[in-house]
Amino acid sequence: LPWWLSWCWIAACWVMFRVKRLLVVNPNSSGAVSQRLREVAEVCLAGRAAVHVETCVGGPSYLGDLDTMRAGEAAAIATARNLCIDRGETFDAVVMGCFAELGVIPLRQMLGLSVCSLLGASLLAANRHGRRLGIVTAGAQWRSLLPPMVEPLLQQSDMALAGIQTIDTTGTIIA
């Protein structure tokens, strides 16, 4: 399932719940990734909601191991706290703009909003289409990084992970 389809699914669900302002937090420092997230979200939402994409300036350039994932999560939480609590900006929902389950629960607790990651949204969308899920993603390291994030989410569904296939590039390059 292409990750942009998960955005379309998110858009459809949030439009039904009357989301007017969507915050997308990119936990890395890549402006190119943030721009791509903005483009996809705006196309999927088709003007029905305002999209605010925030790049985590203090985040790593690429999330590719446990240390950079922790750093990205910390940067995303700090960015959302600064934007929503310190500056008082309001949003109806938050998307963590990465294919990893980073900061979702702490952000839900801190902000009291619906929060999901691209990974979680993709799994929800895939759950509507079958029982076995295969993931194709960039970067060989994700073959070992994804299962600990995917397995708890799959326990909430009828799905099973058929496998993870990686390609020799990174998500930053693809964006």
PDB file of C-alpha atoms in Angstrom:
ATOM      1  CA  LEU A   1       0.000   0.000   0.000  1.00  0.00           C
ATOM      2  CA  PRO A   2       1.656   3.280  -1.062  1.00  0.00           C
ATOM      3  CA  TRP A   3       2.082   5.636   1.889  1.00  0.00           C
ATOM      4  CA  TRP A   4       0.176   8.367   0.078  1.00  0.00           C
ATOM      5  CA  LEU A   5      -2.927   6.154   0.088  1.00  0.00           C
ATOM      6  CA  SER A   6      -2.800   6.148   3.862  1.00  0.00           C
ATOM      7  CA  TRP A   7      -2.900   9.945   3.702  1.00  0.00           C
ATOM      8  CA  CYS A   8      -6.040   9.731   1.590  1.00  0.00           C
ATOM      9  CA  TRP A   9      -7.607   7.410   4.149  1.00  0.00           C
ATOM     10  CA  ILE A  10      -6.631   9.804   6.959  1.00  0.00           C
ATOM     11  CA  ALA A  11      -8.075  12.705   5.018  1.00  0.00           C
ATOM     12  CA  ALA A  12     -11.385  10.949   4.470  1.00  0.00           C
ATOM     13  CA  CYS A  13     -11.699  10.042   8.162  1.00  0.00           C
ATOM     14  CA  TRP A  14     -10.744  13.472   9.428  1.00  0.00           C
ATOM     15  CA  VAL A  15     -13.019  15.279   7.039  1.00  0.00           C
ATOM     16  CA  MET A  16     -15.891  13.227   8.457  1.00  0.00           C
ATOM     17  CA  PHE A  17     -14.931  14.455  11.925  1.00  0.00           C
ATOM     18  CA  ARG A  18     -14.762  18.054  10.715  1.00  0.00           C
ATOM     19  CA  VAL A  19     -11.052  18.623  11.161  1.00  0.00           C
ATOM     20  CA  LYS A  20     -10.323  22.207  10.228  1.00  0.00           C
ATOM     21  CA  ARG A  21      -6.640  22.405  11.161  1.00  0.00           C
ATOM     22  CA  LEU A  22      -4.212  19.511  10.801  1.00  0.00           C
ATOM     23  CA  LEU A  23      -0.711  19.571  12.243  1.00  0.00           C
ATOM     24  CA  VAL A  24       1.862  17.376  10.514  1.00  0.00           C
ATOM     25  CA  VAL A  25       5.125  17.026  12.439  1.00  0.00           C
ATOM     26  CA  ASN A  26       8.180  15.890  10.497  1.00  0.00           C
ATOM     27  CA  PRO A  27      10.502  14.459  13.194  1.00  0.00           C
ATOM     28  CA  ASN A  28      13.589  14.915  11.037  1.00  0.00           C
ATOM     29  CA  SER A  29      15.220  18.112   9.839  1.00  0.00           C
ATOM     30  CA  SER A  30      14.656  17.517   6.107  1.00  0.00           C
ATOM     31  CA  GLY A  31      12.857  20.377   4.425  1.00  0.00           C
ATOM     32  CA  ALA A  32      12.370  18.178   1.332  1.00  0.00           C
ATOM     33  CA  VAL A  33      10.461  15.598   3.381  1.00  0.00           C
ATOM     34  CA  SER A  34       8.345  18.347   4.964  1.00  0.00           C
ATOM     35  CA  GLN A  35       7.543  19.799   1.548  1.00  0.00           C
ATOM     36  CA  ARG A  36       6.502  16.372   0.245  1.00  0.00           C
ATOM     37  CA  LEU A  37       4.311  15.786   3.329  1.00  0.00           C
ATOM     38  CA  ARG A  38       2.670  19.184   2.763  1.00  0.00           C
ATOM     39  CA  GLU A  39       2.001  18.460  -0.922  1.00  0.00           C
ATOM     40  CA  VAL A  40       0.446  15.064  -0.254  1.00  0.00           C
ATOM     41  CA  ALA A  41      -1.663  16.262   2.677  1.00  0.00           C
ATOM     42  CA  GLU A  42      -2.982  19.242   0.731  1.00  0.00           C
ATOM     43  CA  VAL A  43      -3.910  17.089  -2.253  1.00  0.00           C
ATOM     44  CA  CYS A  44      -5.664  14.506  -0.074  1.00  0.00           C
ATOM     45  CA  LEU A  45      -7.518  17.074   2.003  1.00  0.00           C
ATOM     46  CA  ALA A  46      -8.427  19.084  -1.111  1.00  0.00           C
ATOM     47  CA  GLY A  47      -8.929  22.355   0.743  1.00  0.00           C
ATOM     48  CA  ARG A  48     -11.297  20.891   3.372  1.00  0.00           C
ATOM     49  CA  ALA A  49      -8.769  21.542   6.145  1.00  0.00           C
ATOM     50  CA  ALA A  50      -5.759  23.768   6.699  1.00  0.00           C
ATOM     51  CA  VAL A  51      -2.475  21.866   6.828  1.00  0.00           C
ATOM     52  CA  HIS A  52       0.408  23.080   8.957  1.00  0.00           C
ATOM     53  CA  VAL A  53       3.652  21.125   8.496  1.00  0.00           C
ATOM     54  CA  GLU A  54       6.364  21.643  11.061  1.00  0.00           C
ATOM     55  CA  THR A  55       9.947  20.499  10.447  1.00  0.00           C
ATOM     56  CA  CYS A  56      11.871  19.573  13.600  1.00  0.00           C
ATOM     57  CA  VAL A  57      14.907  21.778  13.175  1.00  0.00           C
ATOM     58  CA  GLY A  58      16.665  20.001  16.046  1.00  0.00           C
ATOM     59  CA  GLY A  59      15.799  16.565  14.706  1.00  0.00           C
ATOM     60  CA  PRO A  60      18.203  14.235  12.923  1.00  0.00           C
ATOM     61  CA  SER A  61      18.594  14.501   9.152  1.00  0.00           C
ATOM     62  CA  TYR A  62      17.347  10.926   8.737  1.00  0.00           C
ATOM     63  CA  LEU A  63      15.659   8.424  11.050  1.00  0.00           C
ATOM     64  CA  GLY A  64      17.636   5.244  10.516  1.00  0.00           C
ATOM     65  CA  ASP A  65      18.489   3.666  13.867  1.00  0.00           C
ATOM     66  CA  LEU A  66      17.266   3.629  17.458  1.00  0.00           C
ATOM     67  CA  ASP A  67      19.322   6.674  18.440  1.00  0.00           C
ATOM     68  CA  THR A  68      18.035   8.849  15.601  1.00  0.00           C
ATOM     69  CA  MET A  69      14.484   7.611  16.206  1.00  0.00           C
ATOM     70  CA  ARG A  70      14.729   8.631  19.869  1.00  0.00           C
ATOM     71  CA  ALA A  71      16.178  11.994  18.844  1.00  0.00           C
ATOM     72  CA  GLY A  72      13.427  12.488  16.268  1.00  0.00           C
ATOM     73  CA  GLU A  73      10.757  11.580  18.795  1.00  0.00           C
ATOM     74  CA  ALA A  74      12.178  14.033  21.346  1.00  0.00           C
ATOM     75  CA  ALA A  75      12.412  16.758  18.690  1.00  0.00           C
ATOM     76  CA  ALA A  76       8.824  16.112  17.558  1.00  0.00           C
ATOM     77  CA  ILE A  77       7.446  16.256  21.094  1.00  0.00           C
ATOM     78  CA  ALA A  78       9.387  19.471  21.806  1.00  0.00           C
ATOM     79  CA  THR A  79       8.234  21.011  18.523  1.00  0.00           C
ATOM     80  CA  ALA A  80       4.575  20.164  19.166  1.00  0.00           C
ATOM     81  CA  ARG A  81       4.832  21.419  22.765  1.00  0.00           C
ATOM     82  CA  ASN A  82       6.349  24.710  21.584  1.00  0.00           C
ATOM     83  CA  LEU A  83       3.750  25.178  18.880  1.00  0.00           C
ATOM     84  CA  CYS A  84       0.613  24.063  20.735  1.00  0.00           C
ATOM     85  CA  ILE A  85       1.298  24.814  24.387  1.00  0.00           C
ATOM     86  CA  ASP A  86       3.908  27.584  24.499  1.00  0.00           C
ATOM     87  CA  ARG A  87       2.607  29.515  21.455  1.00  0.00           C
ATOM     88  CA  GLY A  88      -1.039  28.471  21.903  1.00  0.00           C
ATOM     89  CA  GLU A  89      -1.730  27.390  18.323  1.00  0.00           C
ATOM     90  CA  THR A  90      -4.719  25.076  18.028  1.00  0.00           C
ATOM     91  CA  PHE A  91      -5.184  22.014  15.852  1.00  0.00           C
ATOM     92  CA  ASP A  92      -7.832  19.329  15.603  1.00  0.00           C
ATOM     93  CA  ALA A  93      -5.475  16.409  14.951  1.00  0.00           C
ATOM     94  CA  VAL A  94      -1.791  15.569  14.520  1.00  0.00           C
ATOM     95  CA  VAL A  95       0.044  13.326  12.076  1.00  0.00           C
ATOM     96  CA  MET A  96       3.578  12.232  12.826  1.00  0.00           C
ATOM     97  CA  GLY A  97       5.090  12.518   9.370  1.00  0.00           C
ATOM     98  CA  CYS A  98       7.202   9.369   9.427  1.00  0.00           C
ATOM     99  CA  PHE A  99       6.776   5.671   8.838  1.00  0.00           C
ATOM    100  CA  ALA A 100       7.568   4.885  12.477  1.00  0.00           C
ATOM    101  CA  GLU A 101       5.433   4.889  15.601  1.00  0.00           C
ATOM    102  CA  LEU A 102       7.208   7.820  17.253  1.00  0.00           C
ATOM    103  CA  GLY A 103       5.730  10.094  19.899  1.00  0.00           C
ATOM    104  CA  VAL A 104       2.121   9.108  19.241  1.00  0.00           C
ATOM    105  CA  ILE A 105       1.132   8.247  22.815  1.00  0.00           C
ATOM    106  CA  PRO A 106       3.063  11.093  24.523  1.00  0.00           C
ATOM    107  CA  LEU A 107       1.572  13.602  22.067  1.00  0.00           C
ATOM    108  CA  ARG A 108      -1.961  12.283  22.630  1.00  0.00           C
ATOM    109  CA  GLN A 109      -1.490  12.639  26.376  1.00  0.00           C
ATOM    110  CA  MET A 110       0.160  16.058  26.186  1.00  0.00           C
ATOM    111  CA  LEU A 111      -2.174  17.640  23.623  1.00  0.00           C
ATOM    112  CA  GLY A 112      -5.432  15.738  24.161  1.00  0.00           C
ATOM    113  CA  LEU A 113      -5.801  15.336  20.388  1.00  0.00           C
ATOM    114  CA  SER A 114      -6.077  12.487  17.923  1.00  0.00           C
ATOM    115  CA  VAL A 115      -2.527  11.617  16.874  1.00  0.00           C
ATOM    116  CA  CYS A 116      -1.325   8.994  14.438  1.00  0.00           C
ATOM    117  CA  SER A 117       1.807   8.168  12.495  1.00  0.00           C
ATOM    118  CA  LEU A 118       2.038   7.286   8.832  1.00  0.00           C
ATOM    119  CA  LEU A 119       2.824   3.745   9.971  1.00  0.00           C
ATOM    120  CA  GLY A 120      -0.316   3.521  12.119  1.00  0.00           C
ATOM    121  CA  ALA A 121      -2.464   5.042   9.386  1.00  0.00           C
ATOM    122  CA  SER A 122      -1.048   2.635   6.808  1.00  0.00           C
ATOM    123  CA  LEU A 123      -1.821  -0.341   9.029  1.00  0.00           C
ATOM    124  CA  LEU A 124      -5.376   0.894   9.587  1.00  0.00           C
ATOM    125  CA  ALA A 125      -5.860   1.308   5.847  1.00  0.00           C
ATOM    126  CA  ALA A 126      -4.321  -2.093   5.076  1.00  0.00           C
ATOM    127  CA  ASN A 127      -6.531  -3.739   7.694  1.00  0.00           C
ATOM    128  CA  ARG A 128      -9.528  -2.835   5.550  1.00  0.00           C
ATOM    129  CA  HIS A 129      -8.113  -4.856   2.644  1.00  0.00           C
ATOM    130  CA  GLY A 130      -6.826  -8.143   4.017  1.00  0.00           C
ATOM    131  CA  ARG A 131      -5.293 -10.230   6.753  1.00  0.00           C
ATOM    132  CA  ARG A 132      -1.642 -10.398   5.673  1.00  0.00           C
ATOM    133  CA  LEU A 133       0.474  -7.300   5.441  1.00  0.00           C
ATOM    134  CA  GLY A 134       3.735  -6.856   3.608  1.00  0.00           C
ATOM    135  CA  ILE A 135       5.806  -3.701   3.986  1.00  0.00           C
ATOM    136  CA  VAL A 136       8.151  -2.344   1.326  1.00  0.00           C
ATOM    137  CA  THR A 137      10.304   0.536   2.512  1.00  0.00           C
ATOM    138  CA  ALA A 138      13.609   2.282   1.930  1.00  0.00           C
ATOM    139  CA  GLY A 139      16.684   1.410   3.981  1.00  0.00           C
ATOM    140  CA  ALA A 140      17.824  -2.090   4.967  1.00  0.00           C
ATOM    141  CA  GLN A 141      17.930  -1.176   8.678  1.00  0.00           C
ATOM    142  CA  TRP A 142      14.118  -0.927   8.720  1.00  0.00           C
ATOM    143  CA  ARG A 143      13.854  -4.706   8.352  1.00  0.00           C
ATOM    144  CA  SER A 144      14.796  -4.945  12.040  1.00  0.00           C
ATOM    145  CA  LEU A 145      13.462  -1.569  13.239  1.00  0.00           C
ATOM    146  CA  LEU A 146       9.861  -1.969  12.078  1.00  0.00           C
ATOM    147  CA  PRO A 147       8.730  -5.270  13.672  1.00  0.00           C
ATOM    148  CA  PRO A 148       8.803  -3.977  17.274  1.00  0.00           C
ATOM    149  CA  MET A 149       6.625  -1.037  16.184  1.00  0.00           C
ATOM    150  CA  VAL A 150       4.311  -3.029  13.897  1.00  0.00           C
ATOM    151  CA  GLU A 151       3.607  -6.039  16.111  1.00  0.00           C
ATOM    152  CA  PRO A 152       1.782  -4.169  18.927  1.00  0.00           C
ATOM    153  CA  LEU A 153      -0.374  -2.379  16.352  1.00  0.00           C
ATOM    154  CA  LEU A 154      -1.202  -5.637  14.588  1.00  0.00           C
ATOM    155  CA  GLN A 155      -2.336  -7.198  17.871  1.00  0.00           C
ATOM    156  CA  GLN A 156      -5.299  -4.812  17.689  1.00  0.00           C
ATOM    157  CA  SER A 157      -6.381  -6.317  14.342  1.00  0.00           C
ATOM    158  CA  ASP A 158      -6.835  -9.590  12.460  1.00  0.00           C
ATOM    159  CA  MET A 159      -3.704  -8.986  10.393  1.00  0.00           C
ATOM    160  CA  ALA A 160      -0.342 -10.724  10.372  1.00  0.00           C
ATOM    161  CA  LEU A 161       2.957  -9.386   9.095  1.00  0.00           C
ATOM    162  CA  ALA A 162       3.935 -11.406   6.026  1.00  0.00           C
ATOM    163  CA  GLY A 163       7.317  -9.718   5.752  1.00  0.00           C
ATOM    164  CA  ILE A 164       9.327  -6.562   5.280  1.00  0.00           C
ATOM    165  CA  GLN A 165      11.182  -5.905   2.050  1.00  0.00           C
ATOM    166  CA  THR A 166      13.647  -3.043   1.773  1.00  0.00           C
ATOM    167  CA  ILE A 167      15.157  -1.170  -1.143  1.00  0.00           C
ATOM    168  CA  ASP A 168      18.629   0.344  -1.257  1.00  0.00           C
ATOM    169  CA  THR A 169      17.894   4.020  -0.712  1.00  0.00           C
ATOM    170  CA  THR A 170      16.452   6.231   2.018  1.00  0.00           C
ATOM    171  CA  GLY A 171      13.113   7.911   2.474  1.00  0.00           C
ATOM    172  CA  THR A 172      14.852  11.296   2.434  1.00  0.00           C
ATOM    173  CA  ILE A 173      16.177  10.617  -1.068  1.00  0.00           C
ATOM    174  CA  ILE A 174      12.783   9.368  -2.269  1.00  0.00           C
ATOM    175  CA  ALA A 175      11.062  12.525  -0.994  1.00  0.00           C
TER     176      ALA A 175
END
